[in-house]
Amino acid sequence: MDEERETLQRIVSTLVNKNDEIHNFIDMLNHTISNVQVNSSNAISELDEEFDGLYSVLHEMKGSMANTIQQEEARKIQALQDQLSQCSRALESSEELLELAVQSLDIKNPVELLEAARQIKDSVTVASAFRLSLKPKVSDSMTHMMVDFALEKRMLQAVKFLPVPKAPEIDVAACLVADNCITVAWRMPEEDSRIDHFVLEYRKTNFDGLPRLKGEQHWELVDYIKATQYTLSGLKFDTKYMNLRVQACNKAVAGEYSDPVTLETKAFVFSLDSTTSHLNLKVEDTYVEWDPTGGKGQEKIKGKENKNSNTASPKRSTNSPRASARGGRDRFAGESYTVLGDTAVESGQHYWEVRAQKDCKSYSVGVTYRNPGKFDQLGKTNSSWCIHINNWLQTTFSAKHNNKAKTLDIPVPDRIGVYCDFDGGQLSFYNANSKALLHTFRTKFTQPLLPGFMIWCGGLTVSTGLQVPSAVKTLQKSENGLGGSTSSLNNVA
């Protein structure tokens, strides 16, 4: 009995749920019917507006063309009336001469007759009646003012509702990733003159291939693109890939998005590793500042609270893959006011930039093998390379390696670009603004490289996630093609 009751109870619950589903579906259908009615009314209103607009254009065109016909009519009538006035005056003069000539025929005196004949002859010679053109200056035809709307009628009869645009096709071969910009190019599968504009959506990702549903950032949108390509500029490639898709829109409706494409955005991303920094340096993410208090002060860096010098940045916890890959090491000490990047260069071509504060007294920018001695200074060992700027008393600019320095007789830029070709054994420094080459080291790197920065009395800001600029690539090809100059500081490590 209890079993039958439980079975019946389950049936009741199932029926109740099903009834609720049907009730909800009925409500949804009623709501959809209401929406159809509202949207249909809106569509008819928009149709009325379009036809009213067409009527208005036709009415305006009719008025303009009728006005042109009336002006042509007035011009022709005026020309004919002018000609009519001339004829009337000439006829009046001719009739007077005729009357005079008839009267002269009655003269009996030969001398008087001869004189009268001579005068009448002279008058006839200059009479306007004999200079008149007896042909109308204008015709009465107005056929050149006729119109033929046969073609337009066929076009109007062919008017249909706007179709949904087809999905564009992104031309991956024409897409370009360079200079922290992405240029996206696309085409329509077939010509569509009704396309008004395009919409581009993009988002950063760490996954290759098609976009994934989970763990993805939201799409960012660029609207009202009139051309079939667009350049996204000023990007920071802090992720490895970029998803892109494009949508075509006409006046009324947007079509489906194109198949998304994923472009690789190669860039070297790192932060400053506060666990390596000298105690006289305050470090936060990509900013380092000289701290004469030796880490005891609680000053703020750029409006942010200074972190405890013995605590790693929360973004770079000691449990992160980068931290575990570094391994334990001592902080820099003594006069080695240095901090390292938290990510090593192990292959490929990479680029980053450094900007020094204007009042910075001394700083170095370069790379070093892992685990340098805590008293080592950049450029003073055979495992580190850098350029050094000293603004104390007088400005000196030099390239340093293995405790040897080469003076660079060029102005010090306010931003320095660092280009590292690990596999090609090349480390170059550039004026980041003009992309002019400052100095190149050539060697064979045998260990992973860490970005290194020395600072005394001032601050440095590091920009990472940057593409290798195309100007730098061009200079590299030119330099390599010409063989390049070999610095006296270069060595084979």
Short mmCIF file of C-alpha atoms in Angstrom, two decimals:
data_model
loop_
_atom_site.label_atom_id
_atom_site.label_comp_id
_atom_site.label_asym_id
_atom_site.label_seq_id
_atom_site.Cartn_x
_atom_site.Cartn_y
_atom_site.Cartn_z
CA MET A 1 0.00 0.00 0.00
CA ASP A 2 2.80 2.43 0.91
CA GLU A 3 4.62 1.60 -2.29
CA GLU A 4 1.54 2.40 -4.39
CA ARG A 5 1.12 5.64 -2.43
CA GLU A 6 4.75 6.65 -3.10
CA THR A 7 4.33 5.79 -6.78
CA LEU A 8 1.18 7.84 -6.94
CA GLN A 9 2.91 10.71 -5.12
CA ARG A 10 5.73 10.69 -7.67
CA ILE A 11 3.17 10.73 -10.47
CA VAL A 12 1.41 13.66 -8.82
CA SER A 13 4.70 15.54 -8.46
CA THR A 14 5.55 14.83 -12.08
CA LEU A 15 2.16 16.06 -13.24
CA VAL A 16 2.42 19.18 -11.08
CA ASN A 17 5.85 19.97 -12.55
CA LYS A 18 4.63 19.32 -16.07
CA ASN A 19 1.57 21.52 -15.49
CA ASP A 20 3.83 24.27 -14.21
CA GLU A 21 6.02 23.92 -17.30
CA ILE A 22 2.96 24.13 -19.57
CA HIS A 23 1.62 27.16 -17.67
CA ASN A 24 5.01 28.87 -18.02
CA PHE A 25 5.15 27.96 -21.69
CA ILE A 26 1.63 29.34 -22.22
CA ASP A 27 2.69 32.57 -20.51
CA MET A 28 5.77 32.69 -22.72
CA LEU A 29 3.65 32.13 -25.86
CA ASN A 30 1.24 34.89 -24.85
CA HIS A 31 4.17 37.18 -24.16
CA THR A 32 5.68 36.27 -27.54
CA ILE A 33 2.35 36.96 -29.29
CA SER A 34 2.24 40.35 -27.60
CA ASN A 35 5.83 41.05 -28.67
CA VAL A 36 5.05 39.99 -32.24
CA GLN A 37 2.13 42.43 -32.32
CA VAL A 38 4.23 45.26 -30.88
CA ASN A 39 7.20 44.56 -33.14
CA SER A 40 4.89 44.24 -36.16
CA SER A 41 3.37 47.63 -35.38
CA ASN A 42 6.87 49.08 -35.01
CA ALA A 43 7.89 47.56 -38.34
CA ILE A 44 4.82 49.06 -40.05
CA SER A 45 5.58 52.43 -38.47
CA GLU A 46 9.15 52.25 -39.72
CA LEU A 47 7.84 51.19 -43.16
CA ASP A 48 5.52 54.22 -43.18
CA GLU A 49 8.47 56.44 -42.27
CA GLU A 50 10.57 55.00 -45.09
CA PHE A 51 7.80 55.45 -47.67
CA ASP A 52 6.96 58.90 -46.34
CA GLY A 53 10.64 59.73 -46.73
CA LEU A 54 10.55 58.38 -50.28
CA TYR A 55 7.40 60.36 -51.06
CA SER A 56 9.07 63.44 -49.63
CA VAL A 57 12.14 62.95 -51.82
CA LEU A 58 9.97 62.39 -54.91
CA HIS A 59 7.84 65.43 -54.09
CA GLU A 60 10.96 67.55 -53.64
CA MET A 61 12.41 66.23 -56.90
CA LYS A 62 9.13 66.90 -58.71
CA GLY A 63 9.03 70.48 -57.44
CA SER A 64 12.68 71.06 -58.43
CA MET A 65 12.19 69.62 -61.91
CA ALA A 66 8.90 71.50 -62.44
CA ASN A 67 10.69 74.68 -61.45
CA THR A 68 13.38 73.93 -64.06
CA ILE A 69 10.69 73.46 -66.74
CA GLN A 70 9.03 76.73 -65.75
CA GLN A 71 12.36 78.54 -65.97
CA GLU A 72 12.95 77.07 -69.44
CA GLU A 73 9.44 78.15 -70.46
CA ALA A 74 10.04 81.68 -69.23
CA ARG A 75 13.41 81.85 -71.04
CA LYS A 76 11.90 80.74 -74.35
CA ILE A 77 8.88 83.03 -74.12
CA GLN A 78 11.14 85.98 -73.29
CA ALA A 79 13.35 85.23 -76.31
CA LEU A 80 10.32 84.95 -78.61
CA GLN A 81 8.74 88.12 -77.22
CA ASP A 82 11.99 90.01 -77.80
CA GLN A 83 12.03 88.73 -81.37
CA LEU A 84 8.34 89.65 -81.77
CA SER A 85 9.04 93.22 -80.59
CA GLN A 86 11.87 93.56 -83.09
CA CYS A 87 9.60 92.31 -85.90
CA SER A 88 6.84 94.71 -84.92
CA ARG A 89 9.20 97.71 -85.00
CA ALA A 90 10.69 96.59 -88.32
CA LEU A 91 7.21 96.11 -89.84
CA GLU A 92 6.10 99.55 -88.72
CA SER A 93 9.19 101.14 -90.31
CA SER A 94 8.72 99.12 -93.48
CA GLU A 95 5.07 100.19 -93.82
CA GLU A 96 6.08 103.85 -93.49
CA LEU A 97 8.65 103.42 -96.29
CA LEU A 98 6.07 101.65 -98.45
CA GLU A 99 3.59 104.47 -98.02
CA LEU A 100 6.28 107.04 -98.84
CA ALA A 101 7.32 105.09 -101.93
CA VAL A 102 3.71 104.84 -103.20
CA GLN A 103 3.26 108.58 -102.73
CA SER A 104 6.50 109.29 -104.59
CA LEU A 105 5.16 107.52 -107.67
CA ASP A 106 2.74 110.43 -108.18
CA ILE A 107 5.54 113.06 -108.50
CA LYS A 108 5.57 114.59 -112.03
CA ASN A 109 8.83 116.53 -111.82
CA PRO A 110 11.63 114.27 -112.99
CA VAL A 111 14.21 115.95 -110.77
CA GLU A 112 12.03 115.65 -107.69
CA LEU A 113 11.13 112.07 -108.57
CA LEU A 114 14.80 111.19 -108.89
CA GLU A 115 15.65 112.74 -105.50
CA ALA A 116 12.70 111.00 -103.80
CA ALA A 117 13.69 107.66 -105.31
CA ARG A 118 17.30 108.13 -104.11
CA GLN A 119 16.17 108.89 -100.53
CA ILE A 120 13.72 105.93 -100.47
CA LYS A 121 16.46 103.65 -101.79
CA ASP A 122 18.88 104.77 -99.08
CA SER A 123 16.22 104.25 -96.40
CA VAL A 124 15.40 100.77 -97.67
CA THR A 125 19.11 99.86 -97.63
CA VAL A 126 19.40 100.55 -93.91
CA ALA A 127 15.89 99.41 -92.97
CA SER A 128 15.76 96.89 -90.09
CA ALA A 129 13.15 94.83 -91.93
CA PHE A 130 15.85 93.63 -94.31
CA ARG A 131 18.21 92.59 -91.44
CA LEU A 132 15.68 90.49 -89.55
CA SER A 133 16.02 86.70 -89.27
CA LEU A 134 12.60 85.35 -90.05
CA LYS A 135 13.27 82.19 -88.02
CA PRO A 136 12.30 81.75 -84.33
CA LYS A 137 15.33 81.99 -82.06
CA VAL A 138 14.02 79.08 -79.92
CA SER A 139 11.82 76.10 -80.68
CA ASP A 140 8.56 75.35 -79.02
CA SER A 141 9.71 71.82 -78.16
CA MET A 142 10.04 70.86 -74.48
CA THR A 143 10.97 67.22 -75.08
CA HIS A 144 14.43 67.77 -73.54
CA MET A 145 12.62 68.34 -70.25
CA MET A 146 10.93 64.94 -70.24
CA VAL A 147 11.85 62.19 -67.75
CA ASP A 148 11.69 58.43 -67.92
CA PHE A 149 11.24 56.60 -64.62
CA ALA A 150 11.06 53.13 -66.18
CA LEU A 151 14.35 52.05 -64.58
CA GLU A 152 13.46 53.61 -61.25
CA LYS A 153 10.04 51.93 -61.34
CA ARG A 154 11.69 48.55 -61.85
CA MET A 155 14.06 49.30 -58.99
CA LEU A 156 11.19 50.30 -56.72
CA GLN A 157 9.25 47.21 -57.71
CA ALA A 158 12.31 45.16 -56.72
CA VAL A 159 12.46 46.69 -53.23
CA LYS A 160 12.34 43.99 -50.56
CA PHE A 161 12.92 43.78 -46.85
CA LEU A 162 16.58 44.19 -45.87
CA PRO A 163 18.36 40.82 -45.74
CA VAL A 164 20.52 39.79 -42.79
CA PRO A 165 24.17 40.40 -43.77
CA LYS A 166 26.34 37.34 -44.17
CA ALA A 167 29.18 36.74 -41.75
CA PRO A 168 32.48 38.36 -42.80
CA GLU A 169 35.58 36.22 -43.30
CA ILE A 170 38.74 37.28 -41.47
CA ASP A 171 41.80 37.12 -43.75
CA VAL A 172 44.38 35.70 -41.34
CA ALA A 173 47.18 36.07 -43.90
CA ALA A 174 46.53 39.82 -44.08
CA CYS A 175 46.41 40.28 -40.28
CA LEU A 176 49.50 41.81 -38.71
CA VAL A 177 50.82 41.84 -35.13
CA ALA A 178 53.55 44.45 -34.65
CA ASP A 179 54.51 47.49 -32.55
CA ASN A 180 51.95 46.61 -29.87
CA CYS A 181 49.24 46.85 -32.50
CA ILE A 182 47.04 44.29 -34.23
CA THR A 183 45.75 45.02 -37.73
CA VAL A 184 42.73 42.87 -38.57
CA ALA A 185 41.57 42.50 -42.20
CA TRP A 186 38.40 40.84 -43.44
CA ARG A 187 36.19 40.49 -46.51
CA MET A 188 32.57 39.71 -47.29
CA PRO A 189 31.83 36.33 -48.91
CA GLU A 190 29.90 38.23 -51.58
CA GLU A 191 29.45 41.91 -52.42
CA ASP A 192 26.73 43.61 -50.41
CA SER A 193 26.11 47.29 -51.12
CA ARG A 194 23.72 47.54 -48.18
CA ILE A 195 26.46 47.08 -45.56
CA ASP A 196 26.60 50.23 -43.45
CA HIS A 197 29.42 49.38 -41.04
CA PHE A 198 31.26 46.61 -39.22
CA VAL A 199 31.70 45.70 -35.56
CA LEU A 200 34.98 44.24 -34.28
CA GLU A 201 35.21 42.36 -30.99
CA TYR A 202 38.43 41.20 -29.35
CA ARG A 203 39.66 39.73 -26.09
CA LYS A 204 42.93 38.53 -24.65
CA THR A 205 43.48 34.89 -23.81
CA ASN A 206 46.20 32.42 -22.95
CA PHE A 207 44.67 29.68 -25.11
CA ASP A 208 45.49 28.90 -28.71
CA GLY A 209 42.75 27.88 -31.13
CA LEU A 210 39.02 28.54 -30.78
CA PRO A 211 37.72 30.58 -27.81
CA ARG A 212 36.77 28.62 -24.72
CA LEU A 213 33.62 29.08 -22.72
CA LYS A 214 35.20 29.11 -19.28
CA GLY A 215 37.86 31.37 -17.93
CA GLU A 216 37.68 33.87 -20.78
CA GLN A 217 37.64 37.64 -20.53
CA HIS A 218 34.67 39.59 -21.83
CA TRP A 219 34.70 40.71 -25.44
CA GLU A 220 35.68 44.35 -25.99
CA LEU A 221 33.90 46.10 -28.85
CA VAL A 222 34.85 48.59 -31.57
CA ASP A 223 31.74 49.82 -33.41
CA TYR A 224 30.98 51.73 -36.63
CA ILE A 225 34.02 50.64 -38.64
CA LYS A 226 33.52 51.72 -42.25
CA ALA A 227 36.55 49.98 -43.83
CA THR A 228 37.28 46.26 -44.09
CA GLN A 229 40.28 46.47 -41.78
CA TYR A 230 41.05 48.00 -38.41
CA THR A 231 44.16 48.52 -36.27
CA LEU A 232 43.97 48.00 -32.51
CA SER A 233 46.77 50.15 -31.10
CA GLY A 234 48.31 50.82 -27.71
CA LEU A 235 47.88 47.23 -26.56
CA LYS A 236 49.88 45.52 -23.83
CA PHE A 237 50.35 41.88 -24.65
CA ASP A 238 50.14 40.54 -21.11
CA THR A 239 48.55 37.37 -22.48
CA LYS A 240 49.83 35.12 -25.24
CA TYR A 241 46.94 35.25 -27.72
CA MET A 242 44.12 37.47 -28.93
CA ASN A 243 40.66 36.28 -30.05
CA LEU A 244 39.03 38.39 -32.78
CA ARG A 245 35.70 38.30 -34.61
CA VAL A 246 33.84 40.67 -36.96
CA GLN A 247 30.16 41.36 -37.61
CA ALA A 248 28.58 43.15 -40.60
CA CYS A 249 25.62 45.50 -40.09
CA ASN A 250 23.21 47.17 -42.47
CA LYS A 251 20.75 49.90 -41.55
CA ALA A 252 18.33 47.53 -39.86
CA VAL A 253 20.07 44.42 -38.59
CA ALA A 254 23.43 42.91 -37.66
CA GLY A 255 24.54 39.62 -39.16
CA GLU A 256 26.30 36.69 -37.59
CA TYR A 257 29.84 37.06 -36.32
CA SER A 258 32.67 35.70 -38.40
CA ASP A 259 34.40 32.56 -37.27
CA PRO A 260 36.71 33.80 -34.49
CA VAL A 261 40.42 33.70 -35.13
CA THR A 262 43.24 33.54 -32.61
CA LEU A 263 46.42 35.51 -33.25
CA GLU A 264 49.59 34.93 -31.28
CA THR A 265 50.93 38.03 -29.52
CA LYS A 266 54.50 37.20 -28.65
CA ALA A 267 55.73 39.42 -25.85
CA PHE A 268 57.93 39.13 -22.78
CA VAL A 269 56.08 39.93 -19.57
CA PHE A 270 57.78 40.24 -16.20
CA SER A 271 57.66 42.17 -12.95
CA LEU A 272 60.44 43.23 -10.64
CA ASP A 273 61.29 40.55 -8.09
CA SER A 274 61.22 42.29 -4.70
CA THR A 275 62.82 39.24 -3.05
CA THR A 276 66.06 39.98 -4.95
CA SER A 277 66.16 43.74 -4.41
CA HIS A 278 68.68 45.59 -2.29
CA LEU A 279 67.24 46.84 1.00
CA ASN A 280 67.82 50.42 -0.20
CA LEU A 281 65.33 49.87 -3.02
CA LYS A 282 61.55 50.05 -2.85
CA VAL A 283 59.96 47.79 -5.43
CA GLU A 284 56.39 47.51 -6.64
CA ASP A 285 55.50 45.48 -9.72
CA THR A 286 57.32 47.37 -12.51
CA TYR A 287 58.62 50.35 -10.51
CA VAL A 288 61.78 50.62 -8.39
CA GLU A 289 62.89 53.60 -6.33
CA TRP A 290 65.98 54.41 -4.30
CA ASP A 291 65.20 54.35 -0.58
CA PRO A 292 67.91 55.94 1.61
CA THR A 293 66.17 54.65 4.77
CA GLY A 294 67.15 51.11 3.88
CA GLY A 295 63.56 49.81 3.78
CA LYS A 296 62.69 51.12 7.24
CA GLY A 297 60.48 53.95 6.03
CA GLN A 298 56.80 53.55 5.25
CA GLU A 299 56.67 56.04 2.40
CA LYS A 300 54.27 55.45 -0.46
CA ILE A 301 55.38 54.75 -3.99
CA LYS A 302 53.29 56.56 -6.58
CA GLY A 303 50.35 56.83 -4.26
CA LYS A 304 50.48 53.16 -3.24
CA GLU A 305 51.59 51.88 0.13
CA ASN A 306 55.12 50.55 0.23
CA LYS A 307 55.21 46.82 0.74
CA ASN A 308 57.38 45.27 3.44
CA SER A 309 60.79 44.74 1.87
CA ASN A 310 60.87 41.15 3.14
CA THR A 311 57.50 40.28 1.55
CA ALA A 312 57.03 39.23 -2.04
CA SER A 313 54.48 41.03 -4.17
CA PRO A 314 51.05 39.39 -3.84
CA LYS A 315 51.04 39.04 -7.61
CA ARG A 316 54.29 37.09 -7.42
CA SER A 317 53.86 34.81 -4.43
CA THR A 318 56.58 32.33 -3.57
CA ASN A 319 54.22 29.54 -4.65
CA SER A 320 54.00 30.82 -8.22
CA PRO A 321 55.72 28.94 -11.08
CA ARG A 322 58.01 31.92 -11.59
CA ALA A 323 59.08 31.97 -7.96
CA SER A 324 59.71 28.24 -7.84
CA ALA A 325 61.69 28.46 -11.07
CA ARG A 326 63.96 31.15 -9.58
CA GLY A 327 64.96 29.14 -6.57
CA GLY A 328 66.13 30.72 -3.33
CA ARG A 329 68.81 33.42 -3.40
CA ASP A 330 70.12 36.24 -1.22
CA ARG A 331 69.18 39.86 -1.68
CA PHE A 332 71.69 42.19 -3.28
CA ALA A 333 73.78 43.99 -0.71
CA GLY A 334 76.65 46.43 -0.30
CA GLU A 335 76.81 48.91 -3.20
CA SER A 336 74.96 46.63 -5.59
CA TYR A 337 71.69 48.58 -5.56
CA THR A 338 70.09 46.07 -7.90
CA VAL A 339 66.79 44.29 -8.52
CA LEU A 340 66.09 41.53 -11.05
CA GLY A 341 63.08 40.62 -13.14
CA ASP A 342 61.03 37.63 -11.98
CA THR A 343 60.97 35.84 -15.40
CA ALA A 344 63.94 34.51 -17.33
CA VAL A 345 64.62 34.76 -21.05
CA GLU A 346 65.40 31.25 -22.27
CA SER A 347 64.77 31.59 -26.03
CA GLY A 348 63.35 33.84 -28.71
CA GLN A 349 63.44 37.58 -29.33
CA HIS A 350 62.07 39.95 -26.68
CA TYR A 351 61.81 43.67 -26.03
CA TRP A 352 61.11 45.89 -23.01
CA GLU A 353 61.59 49.55 -22.14
CA VAL A 354 62.84 51.53 -19.16
CA ARG A 355 62.17 55.14 -18.21
CA ALA A 356 64.28 56.90 -15.55
CA GLN A 357 63.14 59.81 -13.40
CA LYS A 358 64.69 63.11 -14.44
CA ASP A 359 66.54 63.52 -11.14
CA CYS A 360 68.02 60.01 -11.21
CA LYS A 361 71.73 60.20 -10.33
CA SER A 362 72.89 56.78 -11.50
CA TYR A 363 71.29 53.72 -13.04
CA SER A 364 72.05 50.65 -15.14
CA VAL A 365 69.83 48.60 -17.44
CA GLY A 366 70.79 45.16 -18.69
CA VAL A 367 70.65 41.39 -18.20
CA THR A 368 72.44 38.82 -16.11
CA TYR A 369 72.64 35.07 -15.73
CA ARG A 370 70.69 33.61 -12.84
CA ASN A 371 72.02 33.67 -9.28
CA PRO A 372 74.62 36.45 -9.45
CA GLY A 373 76.53 37.15 -6.26
CA LYS A 374 74.76 39.46 -3.85
CA PHE A 375 77.59 41.99 -4.11
CA ASP A 376 77.86 41.75 -7.93
CA GLN A 377 77.12 44.83 -9.98
CA LEU A 378 75.69 44.81 -13.50
CA GLY A 379 78.39 44.92 -16.15
CA LYS A 380 81.21 44.20 -13.72
CA THR A 381 81.05 40.43 -14.17
CA ASN A 382 81.47 38.18 -17.21
CA SER A 383 77.84 37.03 -16.74
CA SER A 384 76.12 40.41 -17.02
CA TRP A 385 75.73 43.07 -19.71
CA CYS A 386 74.32 46.59 -19.36
CA ILE A 387 74.45 50.23 -20.29
CA HIS A 388 75.14 52.63 -17.45
CA ILE A 389 74.14 56.27 -17.02
CA ASN A 390 75.81 58.44 -14.39
CA ASN A 391 74.36 61.91 -13.83
CA TRP A 392 76.41 62.67 -10.71
CA LEU A 393 78.46 65.88 -11.20
CA GLN A 394 78.70 65.25 -14.96
CA THR A 395 76.83 62.91 -17.29
CA THR A 396 78.56 59.78 -18.54
CA PHE A 397 77.00 57.14 -20.79
CA SER A 398 78.69 53.78 -21.29
CA ALA A 399 78.23 50.09 -22.14
CA LYS A 400 79.62 47.66 -19.58
CA HIS A 401 80.54 43.97 -19.51
CA ASN A 402 83.14 41.95 -17.62
CA ASN A 403 84.25 45.08 -15.72
CA LYS A 404 85.09 46.88 -18.98
CA ALA A 405 83.34 50.03 -20.12
CA LYS A 406 82.92 51.60 -23.55
CA THR A 407 81.93 55.25 -23.60
CA LEU A 408 78.89 56.03 -25.74
CA ASP A 409 79.28 59.51 -27.22
CA ILE A 410 75.57 60.07 -27.83
CA PRO A 411 72.79 61.85 -25.92
CA VAL A 412 71.09 59.87 -23.16
CA PRO A 413 67.44 59.20 -24.13
CA ASP A 414 64.62 59.53 -21.60
CA ARG A 415 63.44 56.01 -22.49
CA ILE A 416 65.67 53.05 -23.28
CA GLY A 417 64.53 50.01 -25.25
CA VAL A 418 66.16 46.64 -24.59
CA TYR A 419 66.15 44.02 -27.37
CA CYS A 420 67.32 40.51 -26.51
CA ASP A 421 67.76 37.86 -29.19
CA PHE A 422 68.68 34.89 -26.99
CA ASP A 423 69.14 32.35 -29.77
CA GLY A 424 71.00 34.83 -31.99
CA GLY A 425 73.32 35.86 -29.15
CA GLN A 426 72.51 39.56 -29.36
CA LEU A 427 71.63 42.21 -26.79
CA SER A 428 70.87 45.69 -28.18
CA PHE A 429 69.85 48.96 -26.56
CA TYR A 430 67.81 51.62 -28.36
CA ASN A 431 66.47 55.09 -27.97
CA ALA A 432 62.86 53.98 -27.36
CA ASN A 433 61.47 57.16 -28.93
CA SER A 434 63.45 57.31 -32.18
CA LYS A 435 64.46 53.60 -32.25
CA ALA A 436 68.05 54.71 -32.90
CA LEU A 437 70.60 52.06 -31.92
CA LEU A 438 72.67 52.91 -28.83
CA HIS A 439 74.84 49.80 -28.48
CA THR A 440 74.91 46.08 -29.28
CA PHE A 441 76.55 43.19 -27.41
CA ARG A 442 77.17 39.98 -29.35
CA THR A 443 77.87 36.76 -27.52
CA LYS A 444 76.63 33.22 -27.07
CA PHE A 445 74.25 32.99 -24.14
CA THR A 446 74.72 29.70 -22.30
CA GLN A 447 72.25 30.24 -19.45
CA PRO A 448 68.81 31.84 -19.06
CA LEU A 449 68.92 35.63 -18.69
CA LEU A 450 67.16 37.77 -16.10
CA PRO A 451 66.49 41.48 -16.71
CA GLY A 452 68.53 43.53 -14.24
CA PHE A 453 68.26 47.11 -13.01
CA MET A 454 70.55 49.17 -10.79
CA ILE A 455 69.35 52.48 -9.34
CA TRP A 456 70.85 55.10 -7.04
CA CYS A 457 69.04 58.29 -6.08
CA GLY A 458 65.97 58.17 -8.27
CA GLY A 459 63.50 55.74 -9.76
CA LEU A 460 62.94 53.50 -12.80
CA THR A 461 59.71 52.39 -14.49
CA VAL A 462 59.78 49.24 -16.61
CA SER A 463 57.33 48.62 -19.48
CA THR A 464 56.84 44.97 -20.41
CA GLY A 465 54.46 43.01 -22.60
CA LEU A 466 55.78 44.93 -25.63
CA GLN A 467 56.12 43.69 -29.18
CA VAL A 468 59.51 43.98 -30.84
CA PRO A 469 59.00 47.25 -32.81
CA SER A 470 59.15 46.88 -36.58
CA ALA A 471 61.78 49.65 -36.69
CA VAL A 472 64.00 47.55 -34.42
CA LYS A 473 63.45 44.48 -36.59
CA THR A 474 64.46 46.50 -39.65
CA LEU A 475 67.60 47.77 -37.94
CA GLN A 476 68.48 44.25 -36.83
CA LYS A 477 68.15 42.91 -40.38
CA SER A 478 70.25 45.78 -41.70
CA GLU A 479 72.92 45.33 -39.03
CA ASN A 480 73.06 41.58 -39.48
CA GLY A 481 73.12 41.93 -43.25
CA LEU A 482 76.11 44.26 -43.05
CA GLY A 483 77.85 42.03 -40.56
CA GLY A 484 77.57 44.62 -37.81
CA SER A 485 80.34 46.13 -35.70
CA THR A 486 81.91 43.96 -33.02
CA SER A 487 82.14 45.64 -29.66
CA SER A 488 85.35 45.30 -27.68
CA LEU A 489 83.16 44.30 -24.74
CA ASN A 490 81.73 41.26 -26.52
CA ASN A 491 82.76 37.79 -25.55
CA VAL A 492 81.75 34.19 -25.98
CA ALA A 493 80.55 33.16 -22.57
#
